[in-house]
Amino acid sequence: MAVGDIYRALHARSLKDREGFWLEQAAAIDWYRRPDRALDDNAPPFYRWFPGGELNTCHNALDRHVDAGHGDRLALIYDSPVTGTKRRYTYREFRDATAELAGAIAALGVGKGDRVIIYMPMIPEAAMAMLACARLGAVHSVVFGGFAAKELVSRIDDCAPKLVLAASCGIEPGRIVEYKPLLDQALELAKHKPAHCLILQRPQGPATMVDGRDLDWATFVPGKPHAACVPVQATDPLYILYTSGTTGQPKGVVRDNGGYCVALHWSMKNLYGIAPGEVWWTASDVGWVVGHSYIVYGPLIYGATSILYEGKPVGTPDAGAFWRVIAEHKAVALFTAPTAFRAIKKEDPEGKLLKQHDLSNFRTLFLAGERGDPPTIEWAQRLLGVPVIDHWWQTETGWVICGNFVGLELMPVKPGSTSVPAPGWDIQVLDAAGRPVPAGEIGAIVGKLPMPPGTFPTLWNADDRFRQAYLAEFPGYYKTGDAGFIDADGYVSVMTRVDDVINVAGHRLSTGQMEEVLASHDAVAECAVIGVADDLKGQVPLGFLVLKAGVERPHGEIVADVVRMVRERIGPVAFFKTAVVVGRLPKTRSGKILRGTMQKIADSQAYTTPATIDDPVVLGEIGEALKPAGYARK
Ligand code: COA
Ligand code: AMP
């Protein structure tokens, strides 16, 4: 057999014999009632997986391993260089702590279908909180700690939670991020008022409590009767995870229980090549989809040991932090974003710190979250001497769209490519008219419907937005929003977004949302935000401001205002640090701002003047305005 034959046979079967393939994979998890079918395709373009099936995702992640005699196996290793703490939980300990927490939140009236916001940093209680909701059939929505209060407001008002689970603070190198004042402010502004907040007080930054609303985790939770797992439909929602759209209103990506459990279980063995009981590490955050799927649900559903790391790749304490964690806990694989490796490479280009650690158990590095640039991938390959697998993901899809399925068979690694489609994905590249383009040509990357299990069935309370945003442009296909090409071997390269989403240090952000903030400044007549290339973060946002006539304030002050406003309204994670004031913006004759051309100018790339441009002279003006800020140098 040739290399790739195993994968190709499996992938072909997943499309031709969808029922057989996925029902077979579904047998690997525990069901209270087995599904009648794999796919419910009665109401296209809405598809549901495993109709009739009843299960509980928390049972699959915790109880069933204890029931199978693996209660003493490690479920979670918490390693926190920012607090100098390490804690280990066996499956039994983690199950018991989760059941107790579920008992506590049930005592607050939370049950099946109720929403719960989780606003917590990278601590074990965050994972417990997610699983406790799953245990009760409640729907959690985790909010990343680097967002501002306003982001919390839009999520609270959209999903109307009964309860908020929060920690008093997060810890960033050099500063404590006080979560509680942000939460208080958000609850003040939100139209929906959850009845209670259960607050985990951290000694690094204890919070002031609001009488009657806030409850102290440390006194409220202990001793509560353990809650049992509640059976839910496979198609019931497990969580909502908000992600950047084209406007300030984030999209509530819905994840179901059944399809997700089955897909994650399949992926741990076949994509990541992990065996139950092995130590797996995803260096991401529970606030992102990667954290949901591969810090919490995937490894635990599979019975592996998951490392939950509260720290950074550099600075906690140095660029050897990742090697220390891998060696100390004997991790066999690491999953992180390329930006983390660029940060390590910048500080320790020769990898000297690696030599201090024994990585003999380490087998594979997985990268995702942004384009894996070939120099970083090749550097990591040379340094670690193991396969470096770039794979392509989205919040919407819940797990990989394309990857190299090392547990099935390692296919050749082509730096710059995300390898081949996951089972159930029929990936195609189309031109603007919806026609397939030849191999090697760039176009819109789409997936033929239905998408595989684990992907999002819809957006929370927004079926129409789901249809409009993802399914309308190419009928019969899911529009990924990414552009790229498929080569003659069927390998998919993802090059760029086609919308105004940018990727800053592996964090997905909306330039449209930043523009809304800039436009609200009283001196700003017009604005644009683009993503410009950055050696460390991949992309960073850059603003352009056209001021109202008669504004006499110094430009530096106005720029400082908008930088502060983005930090306050979206959050530090937006990493909006610079804007330039320009006389006018380049536009087409119909008034569309030429953001793509502006980006090329800023990045000193060759560009062609669009035929539809209103006045080509503006492009030269933009270039001149950018030079003092260090852009458009060539
Ligand atoms: N809570 C509060 N603030 C946060 C935060 C959190 N959880 N995460 C980041 N921030 C803040 C940072 O402190 C920083 O603030 P500053 O401007 O005041 O310094 C800002 O948001 C930008 O953060 P980031 O872009 O992450 O930069 P950084 O310098 O802190 O770290 C990296 C750079 C490369 C180490 C870091 O971005 C990283 O590890 N990225 C990996 C991303 C990832 O895991 N993505 C998930 C997909 S796999
Ligand atoms: P998120 O929803 O935050 O996971 O971000 C998803 C987006 O990140 C995708 O639509 C891509 O634009 C980008 N992305 C994720 N993984 C990759 C990858 N391996 N290569 C290129 N782009 C990627």
Coordinates of C-alpha atoms in Angstrom, one line a residue, residues 119-121 123 165-171 176-184 198-209 215-217:
Y119 CA -15.8 34.0 33.0
M120 CA -12.7 32.3 34.3
P121 CA -9.0 32.1 33.6
I123 CA -7.7 27.2 36.4
L165 CA -19.6 31.4 37.2
A166 CA -16.5 33.7 37.6
A167 CA -13.2 33.9 39.3
S168 CA -12.1 37.1 41.0
C169 CA -9.1 37.6 38.8
G170 CA -6.8 36.4 36.1
I171 CA -3.1 36.7 36.1
I176 CA -3.5 41.1 37.8
V177 CA -6.6 41.3 35.6
E178 CA -9.5 42.0 38.0
Y179 CA -12.4 40.1 36.5
K180 CA -15.0 41.1 39.1
P181 CA -15.2 44.9 38.4
L182 CA -15.5 44.0 34.7
L183 CA -18.3 41.6 35.6
D184 CA -20.0 44.1 37.9
L198 CA -20.8 32.2 42.0
I199 CA -17.4 33.7 42.6
L200 CA -14.2 31.9 43.1
Q201 CA -12.0 34.1 45.2
R202 CA -8.3 34.0 44.2
P203 CA -5.8 35.2 46.8
Q204 CA -4.0 37.2 44.1
G205 CA -7.0 39.5 43.7
P206 CA -10.0 39.0 45.9
A207 CA -13.2 40.6 44.8
T208 CA -15.8 42.7 46.6
M209 CA -19.1 40.8 46.6
L215 CA -22.0 33.8 46.3
D216 CA -18.6 32.7 47.5
W217 CA -17.6 29.4 45.8

